[in-house]
GROMACS .gro file of C-alpha atoms in nm:
model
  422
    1UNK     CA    1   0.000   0.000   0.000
    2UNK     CA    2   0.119   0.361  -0.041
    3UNK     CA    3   0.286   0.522   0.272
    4UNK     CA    4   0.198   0.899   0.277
    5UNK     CA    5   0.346   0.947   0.582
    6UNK     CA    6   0.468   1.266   0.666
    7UNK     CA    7   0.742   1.276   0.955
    8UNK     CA    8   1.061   1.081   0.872
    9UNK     CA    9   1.102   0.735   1.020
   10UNK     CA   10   1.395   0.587   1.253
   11UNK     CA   11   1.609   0.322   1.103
   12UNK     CA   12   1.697   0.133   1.445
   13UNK     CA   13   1.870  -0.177   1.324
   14UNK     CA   14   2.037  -0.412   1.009
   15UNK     CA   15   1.870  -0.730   0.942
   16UNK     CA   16   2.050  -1.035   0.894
   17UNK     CA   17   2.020  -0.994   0.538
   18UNK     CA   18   2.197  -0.611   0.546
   19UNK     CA   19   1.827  -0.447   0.541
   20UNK     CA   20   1.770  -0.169   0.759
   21UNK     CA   21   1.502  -0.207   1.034
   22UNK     CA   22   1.259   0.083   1.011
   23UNK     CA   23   0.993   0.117   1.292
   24UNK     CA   24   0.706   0.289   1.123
   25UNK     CA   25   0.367   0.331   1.304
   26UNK     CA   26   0.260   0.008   1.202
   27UNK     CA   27   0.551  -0.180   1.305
   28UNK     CA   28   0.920  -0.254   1.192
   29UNK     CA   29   0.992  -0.327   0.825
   30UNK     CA   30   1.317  -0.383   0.578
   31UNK     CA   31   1.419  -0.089   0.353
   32UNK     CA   32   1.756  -0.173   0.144
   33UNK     CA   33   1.940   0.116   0.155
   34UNK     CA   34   1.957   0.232   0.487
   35UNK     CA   35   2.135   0.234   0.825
   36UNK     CA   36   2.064   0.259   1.176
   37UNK     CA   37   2.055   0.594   1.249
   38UNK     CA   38   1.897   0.701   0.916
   39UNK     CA   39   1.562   0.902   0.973
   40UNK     CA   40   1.409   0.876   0.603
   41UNK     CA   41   1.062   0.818   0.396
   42UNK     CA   42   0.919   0.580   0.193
   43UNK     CA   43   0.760   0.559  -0.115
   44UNK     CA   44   0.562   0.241  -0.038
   45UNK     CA   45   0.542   0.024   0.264
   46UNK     CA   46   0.399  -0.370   0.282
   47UNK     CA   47   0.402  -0.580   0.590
   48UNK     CA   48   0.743  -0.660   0.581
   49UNK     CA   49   0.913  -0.453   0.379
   50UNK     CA   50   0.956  -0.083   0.224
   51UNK     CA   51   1.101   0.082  -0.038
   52UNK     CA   52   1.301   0.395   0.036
   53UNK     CA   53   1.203   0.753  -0.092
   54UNK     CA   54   1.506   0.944   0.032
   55UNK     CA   55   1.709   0.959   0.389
   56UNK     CA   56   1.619   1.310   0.547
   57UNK     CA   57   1.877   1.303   0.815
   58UNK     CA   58   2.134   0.971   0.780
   59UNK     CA   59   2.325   0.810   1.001
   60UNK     CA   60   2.656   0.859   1.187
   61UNK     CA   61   2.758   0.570   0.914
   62UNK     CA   62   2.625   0.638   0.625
   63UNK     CA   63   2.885   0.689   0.333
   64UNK     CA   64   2.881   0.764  -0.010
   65UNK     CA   65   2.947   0.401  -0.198
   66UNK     CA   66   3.280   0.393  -0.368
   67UNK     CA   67   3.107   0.198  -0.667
   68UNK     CA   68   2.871   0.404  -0.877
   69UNK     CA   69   2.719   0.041  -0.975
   70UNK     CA   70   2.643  -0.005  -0.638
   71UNK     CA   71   2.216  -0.015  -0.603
   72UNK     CA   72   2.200  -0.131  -0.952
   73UNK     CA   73   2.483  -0.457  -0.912
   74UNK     CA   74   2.379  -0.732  -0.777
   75UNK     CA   75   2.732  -0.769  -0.570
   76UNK     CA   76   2.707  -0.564  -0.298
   77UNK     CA   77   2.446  -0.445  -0.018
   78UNK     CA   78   2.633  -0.256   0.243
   79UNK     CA   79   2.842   0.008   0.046
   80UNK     CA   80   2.648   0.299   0.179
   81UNK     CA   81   2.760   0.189   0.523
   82UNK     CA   82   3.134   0.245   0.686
   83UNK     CA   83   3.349  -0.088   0.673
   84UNK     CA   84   3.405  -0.053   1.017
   85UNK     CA   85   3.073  -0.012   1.153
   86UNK     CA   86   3.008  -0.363   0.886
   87UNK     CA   87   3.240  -0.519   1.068
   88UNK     CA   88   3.150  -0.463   1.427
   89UNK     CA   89   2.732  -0.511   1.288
   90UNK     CA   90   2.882  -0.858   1.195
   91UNK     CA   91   3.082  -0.989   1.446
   92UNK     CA   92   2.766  -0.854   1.664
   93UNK     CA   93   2.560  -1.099   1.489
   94UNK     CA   94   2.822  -1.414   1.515
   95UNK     CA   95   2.863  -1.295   1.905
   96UNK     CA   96   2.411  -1.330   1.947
   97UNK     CA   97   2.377  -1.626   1.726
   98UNK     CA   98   2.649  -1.808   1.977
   99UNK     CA   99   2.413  -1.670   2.248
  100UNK     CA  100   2.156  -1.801   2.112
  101UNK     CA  101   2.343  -2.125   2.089
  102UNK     CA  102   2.385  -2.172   2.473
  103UNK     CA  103   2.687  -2.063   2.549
  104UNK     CA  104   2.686  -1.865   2.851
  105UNK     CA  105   3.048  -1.702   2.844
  106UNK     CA  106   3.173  -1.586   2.473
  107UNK     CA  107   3.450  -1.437   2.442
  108UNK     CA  108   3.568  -1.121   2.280
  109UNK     CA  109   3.604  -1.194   1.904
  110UNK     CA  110   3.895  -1.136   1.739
  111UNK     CA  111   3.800  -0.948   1.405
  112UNK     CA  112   3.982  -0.887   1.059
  113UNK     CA  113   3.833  -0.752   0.759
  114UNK     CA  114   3.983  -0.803   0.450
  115UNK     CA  115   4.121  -0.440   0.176
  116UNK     CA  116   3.923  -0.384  -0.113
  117UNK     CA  117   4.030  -0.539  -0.459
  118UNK     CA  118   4.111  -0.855  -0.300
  119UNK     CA  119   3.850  -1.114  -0.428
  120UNK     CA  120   4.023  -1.374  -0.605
  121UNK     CA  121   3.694  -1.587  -0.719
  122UNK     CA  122   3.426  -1.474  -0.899
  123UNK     CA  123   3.083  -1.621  -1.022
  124UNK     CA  124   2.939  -1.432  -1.362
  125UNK     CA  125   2.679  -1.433  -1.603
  126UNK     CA  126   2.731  -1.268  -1.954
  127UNK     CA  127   2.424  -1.258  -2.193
  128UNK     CA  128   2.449  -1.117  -2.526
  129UNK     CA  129   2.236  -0.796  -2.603
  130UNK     CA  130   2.255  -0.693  -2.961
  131UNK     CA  131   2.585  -0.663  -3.048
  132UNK     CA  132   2.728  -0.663  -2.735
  133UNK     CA  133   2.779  -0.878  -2.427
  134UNK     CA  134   2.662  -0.809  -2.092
  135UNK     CA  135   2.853  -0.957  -1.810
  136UNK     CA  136   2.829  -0.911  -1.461
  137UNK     CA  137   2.581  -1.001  -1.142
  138UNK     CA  138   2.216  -1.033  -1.140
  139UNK     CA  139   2.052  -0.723  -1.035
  140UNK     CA  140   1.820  -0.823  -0.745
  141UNK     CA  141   1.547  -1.026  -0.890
  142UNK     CA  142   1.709  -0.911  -1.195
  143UNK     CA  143   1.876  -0.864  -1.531
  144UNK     CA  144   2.254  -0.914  -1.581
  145UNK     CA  145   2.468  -0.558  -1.432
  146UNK     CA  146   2.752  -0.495  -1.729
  147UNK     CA  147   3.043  -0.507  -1.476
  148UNK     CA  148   3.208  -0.175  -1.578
  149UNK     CA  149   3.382  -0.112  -1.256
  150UNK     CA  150   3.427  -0.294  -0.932
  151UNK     CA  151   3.561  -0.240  -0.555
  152UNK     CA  152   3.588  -0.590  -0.483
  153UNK     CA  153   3.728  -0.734  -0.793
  154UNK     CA  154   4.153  -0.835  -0.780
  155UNK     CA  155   4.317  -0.566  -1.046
  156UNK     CA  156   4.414  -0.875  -1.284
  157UNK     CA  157   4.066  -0.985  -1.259
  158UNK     CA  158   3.884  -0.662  -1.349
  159UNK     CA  159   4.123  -0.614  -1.624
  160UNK     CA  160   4.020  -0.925  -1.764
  161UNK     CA  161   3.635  -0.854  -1.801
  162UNK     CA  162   3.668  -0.625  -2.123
  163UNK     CA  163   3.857  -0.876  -2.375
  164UNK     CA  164   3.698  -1.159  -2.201
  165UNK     CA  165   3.335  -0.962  -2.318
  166UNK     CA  166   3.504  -0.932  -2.686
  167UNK     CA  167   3.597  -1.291  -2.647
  168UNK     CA  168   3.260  -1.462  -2.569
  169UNK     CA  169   3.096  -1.233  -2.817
  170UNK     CA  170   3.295  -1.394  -3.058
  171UNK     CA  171   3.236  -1.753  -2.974
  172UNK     CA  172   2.957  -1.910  -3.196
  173UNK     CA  173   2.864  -2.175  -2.902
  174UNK     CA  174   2.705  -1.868  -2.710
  175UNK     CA  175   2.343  -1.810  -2.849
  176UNK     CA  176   2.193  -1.614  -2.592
  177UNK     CA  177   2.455  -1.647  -2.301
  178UNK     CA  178   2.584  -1.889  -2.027
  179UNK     CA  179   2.763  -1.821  -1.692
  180UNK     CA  180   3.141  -1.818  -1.584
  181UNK     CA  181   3.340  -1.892  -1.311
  182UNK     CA  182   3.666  -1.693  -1.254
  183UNK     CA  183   3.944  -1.835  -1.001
  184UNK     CA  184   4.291  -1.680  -0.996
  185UNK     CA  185   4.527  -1.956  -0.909
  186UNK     CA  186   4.911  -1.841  -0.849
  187UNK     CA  187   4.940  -1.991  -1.255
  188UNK     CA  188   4.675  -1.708  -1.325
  189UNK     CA  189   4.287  -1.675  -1.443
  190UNK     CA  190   4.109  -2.025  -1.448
  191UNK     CA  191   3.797  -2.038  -1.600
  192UNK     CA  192   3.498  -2.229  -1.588
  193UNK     CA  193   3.262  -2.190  -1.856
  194UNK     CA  194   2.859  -2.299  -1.953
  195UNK     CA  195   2.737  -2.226  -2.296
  196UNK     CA  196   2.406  -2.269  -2.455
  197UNK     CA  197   2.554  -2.417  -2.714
  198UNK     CA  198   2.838  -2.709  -2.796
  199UNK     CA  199   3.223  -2.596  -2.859
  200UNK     CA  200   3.328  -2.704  -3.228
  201UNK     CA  201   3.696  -2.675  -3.319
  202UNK     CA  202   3.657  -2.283  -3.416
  203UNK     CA  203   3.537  -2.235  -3.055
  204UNK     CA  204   3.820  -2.410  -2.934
  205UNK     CA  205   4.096  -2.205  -3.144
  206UNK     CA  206   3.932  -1.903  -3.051
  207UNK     CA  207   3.968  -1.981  -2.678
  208UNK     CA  208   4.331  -2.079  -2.731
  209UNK     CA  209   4.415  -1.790  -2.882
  210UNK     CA  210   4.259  -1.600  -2.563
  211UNK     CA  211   4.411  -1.824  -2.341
  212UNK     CA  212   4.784  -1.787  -2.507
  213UNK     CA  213   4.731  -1.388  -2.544
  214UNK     CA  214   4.585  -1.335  -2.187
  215UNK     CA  215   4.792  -1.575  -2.027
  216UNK     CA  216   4.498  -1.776  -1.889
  217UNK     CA  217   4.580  -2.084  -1.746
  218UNK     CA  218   4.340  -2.315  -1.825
  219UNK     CA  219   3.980  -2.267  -1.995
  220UNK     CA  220   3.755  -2.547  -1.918
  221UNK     CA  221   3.381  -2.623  -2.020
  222UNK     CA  222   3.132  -2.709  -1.754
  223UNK     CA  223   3.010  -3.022  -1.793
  224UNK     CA  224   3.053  -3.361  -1.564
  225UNK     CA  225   3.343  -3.387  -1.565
  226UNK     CA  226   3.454  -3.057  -1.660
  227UNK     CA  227   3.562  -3.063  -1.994
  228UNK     CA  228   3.965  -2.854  -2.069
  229UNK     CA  229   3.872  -2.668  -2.410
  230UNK     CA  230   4.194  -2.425  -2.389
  231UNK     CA  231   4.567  -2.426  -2.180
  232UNK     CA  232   4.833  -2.218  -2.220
  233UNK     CA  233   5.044  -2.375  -1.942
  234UNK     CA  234   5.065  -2.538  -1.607
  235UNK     CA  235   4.818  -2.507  -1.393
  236UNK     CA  236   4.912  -2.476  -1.010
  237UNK     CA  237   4.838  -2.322  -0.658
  238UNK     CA  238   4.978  -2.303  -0.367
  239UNK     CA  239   4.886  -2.383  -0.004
  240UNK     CA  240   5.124  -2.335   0.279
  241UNK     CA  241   5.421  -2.391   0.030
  242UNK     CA  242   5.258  -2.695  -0.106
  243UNK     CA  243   5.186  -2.679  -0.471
  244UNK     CA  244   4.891  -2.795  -0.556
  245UNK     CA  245   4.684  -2.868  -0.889
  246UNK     CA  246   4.304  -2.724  -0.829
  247UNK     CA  247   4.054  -2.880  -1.053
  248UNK     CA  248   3.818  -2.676  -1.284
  249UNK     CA  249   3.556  -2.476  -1.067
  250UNK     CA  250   3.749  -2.524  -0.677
  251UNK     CA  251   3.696  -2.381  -0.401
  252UNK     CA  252   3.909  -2.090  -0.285
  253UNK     CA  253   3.846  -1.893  -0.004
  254UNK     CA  254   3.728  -1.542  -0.165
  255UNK     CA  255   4.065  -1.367  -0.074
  256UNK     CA  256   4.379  -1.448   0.002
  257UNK     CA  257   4.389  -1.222   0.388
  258UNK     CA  258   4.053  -1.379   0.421
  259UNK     CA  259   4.199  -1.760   0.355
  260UNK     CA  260   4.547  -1.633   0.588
  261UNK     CA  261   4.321  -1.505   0.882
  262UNK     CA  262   4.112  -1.818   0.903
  263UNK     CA  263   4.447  -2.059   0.899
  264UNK     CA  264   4.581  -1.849   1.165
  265UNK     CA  265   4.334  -1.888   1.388
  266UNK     CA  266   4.266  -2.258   1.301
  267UNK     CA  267   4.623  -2.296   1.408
  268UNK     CA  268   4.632  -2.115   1.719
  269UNK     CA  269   4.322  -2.292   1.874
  270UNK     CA  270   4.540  -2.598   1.809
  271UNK     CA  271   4.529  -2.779   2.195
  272UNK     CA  272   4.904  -2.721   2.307
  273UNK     CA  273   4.970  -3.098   2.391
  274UNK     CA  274   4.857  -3.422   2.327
  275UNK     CA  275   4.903  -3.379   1.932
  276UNK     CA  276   5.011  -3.666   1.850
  277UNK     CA  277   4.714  -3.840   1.855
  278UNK     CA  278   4.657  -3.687   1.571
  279UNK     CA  279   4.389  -3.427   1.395
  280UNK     CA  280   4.100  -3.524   1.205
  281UNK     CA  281   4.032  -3.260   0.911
  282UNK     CA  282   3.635  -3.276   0.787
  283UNK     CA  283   3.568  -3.100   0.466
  284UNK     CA  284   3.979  -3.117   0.416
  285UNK     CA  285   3.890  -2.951   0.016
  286UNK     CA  286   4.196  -2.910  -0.195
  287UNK     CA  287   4.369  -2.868   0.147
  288UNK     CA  288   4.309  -2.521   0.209
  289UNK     CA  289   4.393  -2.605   0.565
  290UNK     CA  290   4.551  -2.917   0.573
  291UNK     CA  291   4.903  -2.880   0.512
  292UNK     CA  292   4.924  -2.630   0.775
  293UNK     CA  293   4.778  -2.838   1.027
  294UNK     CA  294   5.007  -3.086   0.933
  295UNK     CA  295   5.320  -2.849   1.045
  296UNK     CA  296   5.201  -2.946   1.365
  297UNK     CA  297   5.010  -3.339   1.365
  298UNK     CA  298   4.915  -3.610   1.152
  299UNK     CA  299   4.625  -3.499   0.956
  300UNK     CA  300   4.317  -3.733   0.851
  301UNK     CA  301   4.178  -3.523   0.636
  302UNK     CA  302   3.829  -3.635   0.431
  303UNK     CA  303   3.665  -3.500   0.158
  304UNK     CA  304   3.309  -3.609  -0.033
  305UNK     CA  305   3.465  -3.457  -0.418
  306UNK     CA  306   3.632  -3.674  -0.575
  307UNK     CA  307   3.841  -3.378  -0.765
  308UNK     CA  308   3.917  -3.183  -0.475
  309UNK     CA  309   4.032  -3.556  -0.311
  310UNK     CA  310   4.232  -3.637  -0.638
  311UNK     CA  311   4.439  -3.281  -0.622
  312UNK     CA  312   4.502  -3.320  -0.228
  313UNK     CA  313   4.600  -3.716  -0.319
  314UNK     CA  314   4.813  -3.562  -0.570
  315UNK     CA  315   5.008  -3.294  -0.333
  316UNK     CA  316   5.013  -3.475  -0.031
  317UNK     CA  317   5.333  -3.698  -0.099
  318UNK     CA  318   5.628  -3.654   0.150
  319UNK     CA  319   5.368  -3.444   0.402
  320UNK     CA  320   5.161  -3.585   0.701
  321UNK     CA  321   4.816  -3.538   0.568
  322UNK     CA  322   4.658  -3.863   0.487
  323UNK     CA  323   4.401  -3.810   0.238
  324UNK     CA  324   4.033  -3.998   0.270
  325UNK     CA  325   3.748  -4.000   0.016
  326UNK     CA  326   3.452  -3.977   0.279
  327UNK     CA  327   3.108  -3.846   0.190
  328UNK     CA  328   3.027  -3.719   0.543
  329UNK     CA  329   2.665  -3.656   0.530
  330UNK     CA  330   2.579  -4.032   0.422
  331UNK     CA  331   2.911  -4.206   0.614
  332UNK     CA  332   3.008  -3.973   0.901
  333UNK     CA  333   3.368  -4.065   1.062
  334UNK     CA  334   3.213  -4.193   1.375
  335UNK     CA  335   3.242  -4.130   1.755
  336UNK     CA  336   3.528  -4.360   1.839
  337UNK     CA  337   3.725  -4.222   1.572
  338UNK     CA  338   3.683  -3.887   1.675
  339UNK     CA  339   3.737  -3.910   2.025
  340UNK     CA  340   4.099  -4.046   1.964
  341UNK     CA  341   4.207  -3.732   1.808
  342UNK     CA  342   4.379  -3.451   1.962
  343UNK     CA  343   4.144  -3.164   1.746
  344UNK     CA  344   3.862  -3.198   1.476
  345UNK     CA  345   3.865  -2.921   1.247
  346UNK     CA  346   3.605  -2.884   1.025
  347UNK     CA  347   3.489  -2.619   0.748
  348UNK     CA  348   3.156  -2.739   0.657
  349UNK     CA  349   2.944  -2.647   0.354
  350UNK     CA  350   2.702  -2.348   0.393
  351UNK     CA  351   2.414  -2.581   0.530
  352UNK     CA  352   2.669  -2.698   0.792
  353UNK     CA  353   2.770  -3.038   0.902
  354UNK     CA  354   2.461  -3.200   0.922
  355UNK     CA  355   2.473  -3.585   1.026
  356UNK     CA  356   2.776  -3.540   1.086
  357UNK     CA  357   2.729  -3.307   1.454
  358UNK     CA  358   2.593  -3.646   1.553
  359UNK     CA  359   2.896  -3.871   1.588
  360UNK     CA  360   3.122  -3.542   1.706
  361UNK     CA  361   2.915  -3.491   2.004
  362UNK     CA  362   2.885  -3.889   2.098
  363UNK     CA  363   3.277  -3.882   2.024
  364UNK     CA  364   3.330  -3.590   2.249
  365UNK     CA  365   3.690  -3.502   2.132
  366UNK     CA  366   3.855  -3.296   2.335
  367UNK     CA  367   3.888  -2.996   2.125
  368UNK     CA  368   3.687  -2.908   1.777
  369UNK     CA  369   3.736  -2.579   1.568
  370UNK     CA  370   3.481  -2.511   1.386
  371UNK     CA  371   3.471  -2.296   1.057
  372UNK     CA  372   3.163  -2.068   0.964
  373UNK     CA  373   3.035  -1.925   0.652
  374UNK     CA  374   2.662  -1.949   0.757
  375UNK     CA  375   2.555  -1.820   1.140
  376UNK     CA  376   2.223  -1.997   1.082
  377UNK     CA  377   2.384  -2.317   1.016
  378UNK     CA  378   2.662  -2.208   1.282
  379UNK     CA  379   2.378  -2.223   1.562
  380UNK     CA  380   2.227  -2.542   1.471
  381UNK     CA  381   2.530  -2.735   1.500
  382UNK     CA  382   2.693  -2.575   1.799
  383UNK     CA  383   2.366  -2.599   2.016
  384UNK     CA  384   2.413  -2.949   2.060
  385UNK     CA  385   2.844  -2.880   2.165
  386UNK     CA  386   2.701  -2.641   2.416
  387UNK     CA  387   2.434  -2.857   2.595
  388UNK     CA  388   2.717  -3.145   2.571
  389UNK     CA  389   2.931  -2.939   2.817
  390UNK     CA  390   3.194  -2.774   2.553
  391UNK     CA  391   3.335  -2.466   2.643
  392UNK     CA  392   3.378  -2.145   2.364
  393UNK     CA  393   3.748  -2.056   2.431
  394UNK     CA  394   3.850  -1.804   2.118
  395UNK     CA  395   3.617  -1.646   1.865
  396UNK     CA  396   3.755  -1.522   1.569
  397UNK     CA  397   3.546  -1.322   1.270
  398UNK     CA  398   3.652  -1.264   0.961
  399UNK     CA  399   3.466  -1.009   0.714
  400UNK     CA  400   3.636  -1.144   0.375
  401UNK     CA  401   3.286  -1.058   0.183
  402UNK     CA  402   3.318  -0.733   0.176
  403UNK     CA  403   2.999  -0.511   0.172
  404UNK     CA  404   2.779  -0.809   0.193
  405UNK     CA  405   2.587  -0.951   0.459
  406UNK     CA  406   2.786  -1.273   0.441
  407UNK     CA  407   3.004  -1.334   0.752
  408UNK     CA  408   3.282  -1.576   0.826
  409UNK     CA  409   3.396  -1.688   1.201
  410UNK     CA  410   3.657  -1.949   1.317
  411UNK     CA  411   3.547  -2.066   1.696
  412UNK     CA  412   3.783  -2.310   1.923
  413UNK     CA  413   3.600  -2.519   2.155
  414UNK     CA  414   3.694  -2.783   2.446
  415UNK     CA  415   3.561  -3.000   2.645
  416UNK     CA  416   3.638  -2.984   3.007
  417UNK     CA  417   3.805  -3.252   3.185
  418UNK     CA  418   3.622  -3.412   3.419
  419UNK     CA  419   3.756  -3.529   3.779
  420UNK     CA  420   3.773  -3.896   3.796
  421UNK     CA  421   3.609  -4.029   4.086
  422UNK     CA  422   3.744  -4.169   4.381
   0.00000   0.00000   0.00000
């Protein structure tokens, strides 16, 4: 319904999805846009949300975005506010949902938030629009954003965009687009592509010729398995001085300070004896964090892909991580397992570590670290540690999306001795 109201309204909060909290007269709402602090008006109000007219008198930190894409790009919902008020908003929210998890006592987080023109990955969607092609992020609800600029992007990655649009527009196997993945290995740019149509050989000399003149790694097709249509050299990473060789598409943390922060503090909540029993790595990846927790133990690590398994296989000669093909959801490493090891560490998918909680809190190891990209999923699978008696002993968060509402946090937790009896 239209809103004709006429005195400004108080933005008192940030939703978990970066919305401001307005409290009009008939109760609080969501307006994108806006910070606490903000008194402003609005053009239309539902139940639930609002859409913003103009800010009459903003906020102690409101800023002026440093992306004139941002409010049209999909990328980004926070650029209006100050990265430093972001960052304490976020570890805020990692602090409440541990709260709400049971524990009593949490500490003091330990924050870091990565510089802009880090990100390293990228997910995009190009669509051809006359003689052109658009490629960028999804407008909310949207149309494809022509990436023209970008705060986020790596230098080497931005660069890239404009002969990488001249590129695809060139390739008969795009009809009316596809999407690509961009991950910039330590060999360079790896890309994943999907087309609407099927590579020939002209496609295929055309994307050798990009890859050769761009110095692109490796160009590979999406498809199962991921198909290598173009490679102008070696492809390699590296992880803790191990060189590794990522498949098509792997997961990299976002940005390299991101990636250092949450080793570091994986590594510090390391228990300070009894290590050679060993650590048990779940979700191990391409070994993100594995050969750094091998520095210090034995590492088990397992891993459901089968790629990601193959390239830590591959790099894992001559160190102490012992490699395990494991889908954890559907065969969980089970309690007595776990409760021989000195630390589990585990970096779980977004929807968290599901059957696997289970077995960790029959196992009751004496320390776990647990990595999260997801506070929802973060208090669902803590609840149980706290109501088994675990104790929340460091907090770390990490703000490696920048501008976004997306939050990462690293938190080290033990398990009391108990007294024997007499």
């Amino acid at each position: 319904m239209e809103n004709a109201a006429v005195d400004p309204i108080p933005v008192v909060a940030l939703g978990n999805d970066g919305d401001g909290l307005a409290q009009t007269t008939a109760g609080r709402v969501f307006v994108p846009g806006t910070v606490p602090g903000d008194e402003i008006l609005l053009t239309s109000q539902t139940d639930t949300h609002g859409t913003l007219e103009r800010v009459v008198s903003p906020g102690s930190t409101r800023v002026t975005p440093p992306c004139s894409l941002f409010g049209t790009c999909g990328g980004c919902r926070l650029q209006h506010m100050a990265r430093p008020a972001i960052l304490e908003w976020k570890a805020g929210r990692v602090v409440e949902t541990l709260r709400h998890a049971g524990f009593d006592t949490v500490p003091t987080p330990v924050t870091r938030q990565v510089s802009p023109h880090g990100r390293r990955r990228v997910d995009l969607a190009f669509r051809r629009a006359g003689k052109e092609i658009v490629l960028g992020l999804h407008r909310r609800r949207g149309a494809v954003v022509d990436m023209t600029e970008c705060t986020l992007l790596a230098p080497a990655l931005l660069a890239l965009l404009a002969p990488l649009r001249a590129m695809l527009h060139s390739l008969p196997a795009v009809h009316a687009g596809g999407d690509i993945q961009i991950n910039l290995l330590d060999s360079g740019p790896d890309l994943l592509i999907a087309m609407d149509g099927t590579p020939d050989t002209n496609d295929r000399r055309i994307l050798a010729e990009f890859s050769k003149t761009h110095g692109i790694a490796r160009i590979s097709l999406h498809a199962r398995p991921p198909e290598t249509l173009a490679q102008a050299g070696p492809v390699f990473h590296h992880f803790d001085g191990v060189r590794i060789v990522p498949p098509p598409g792997a997961f990299l943390q976002p940005a390299r300070e991101g990636e250092e922060a949450i080793r570091n503090a994986v590594v510090a909540g390391l228990p300070r004896k009894g290590l050679k029993a060993g650590i048990i790595e779940l979700y191990a990846g391409c070994g993100t964090l594995s050969f750094a927790l091998a520095t210090h133990a034995k590492v088990h690590a397992y891993e459901g892909d089968r790629a990601a398994l193959a390239c830590l296989k591959q790099a894992s000669g001559g160190t102490r991580v012992l490699p395990a093909l494991r889908d954890l959801n559907r065969q969980p490493v089970m309690a007595n397992e776990l409760a021989k090891s000195a630390a589990v560490v585990l970096d779980p998918p977004h929807a968290g570590a599901g059957a696997q909680m289970a077995q960790i809190i029959t196992g009751k190891p004496r320390c776990v670290i647990y990595v999260s990209c997801n506070p929802v999923a973060l208090q669902r699978d803590l609840t149980p540690l706290a109501q088994a008696g675990y104790r929340l002993d460091n907090l770390t968060v990490i703000d490696q999306f920048l501008w976004s509402a997306e939050v990462e946090a690293v938190c080290v937790l033990t398990l009391p001795a108990t007294r024997p009896r007499r």
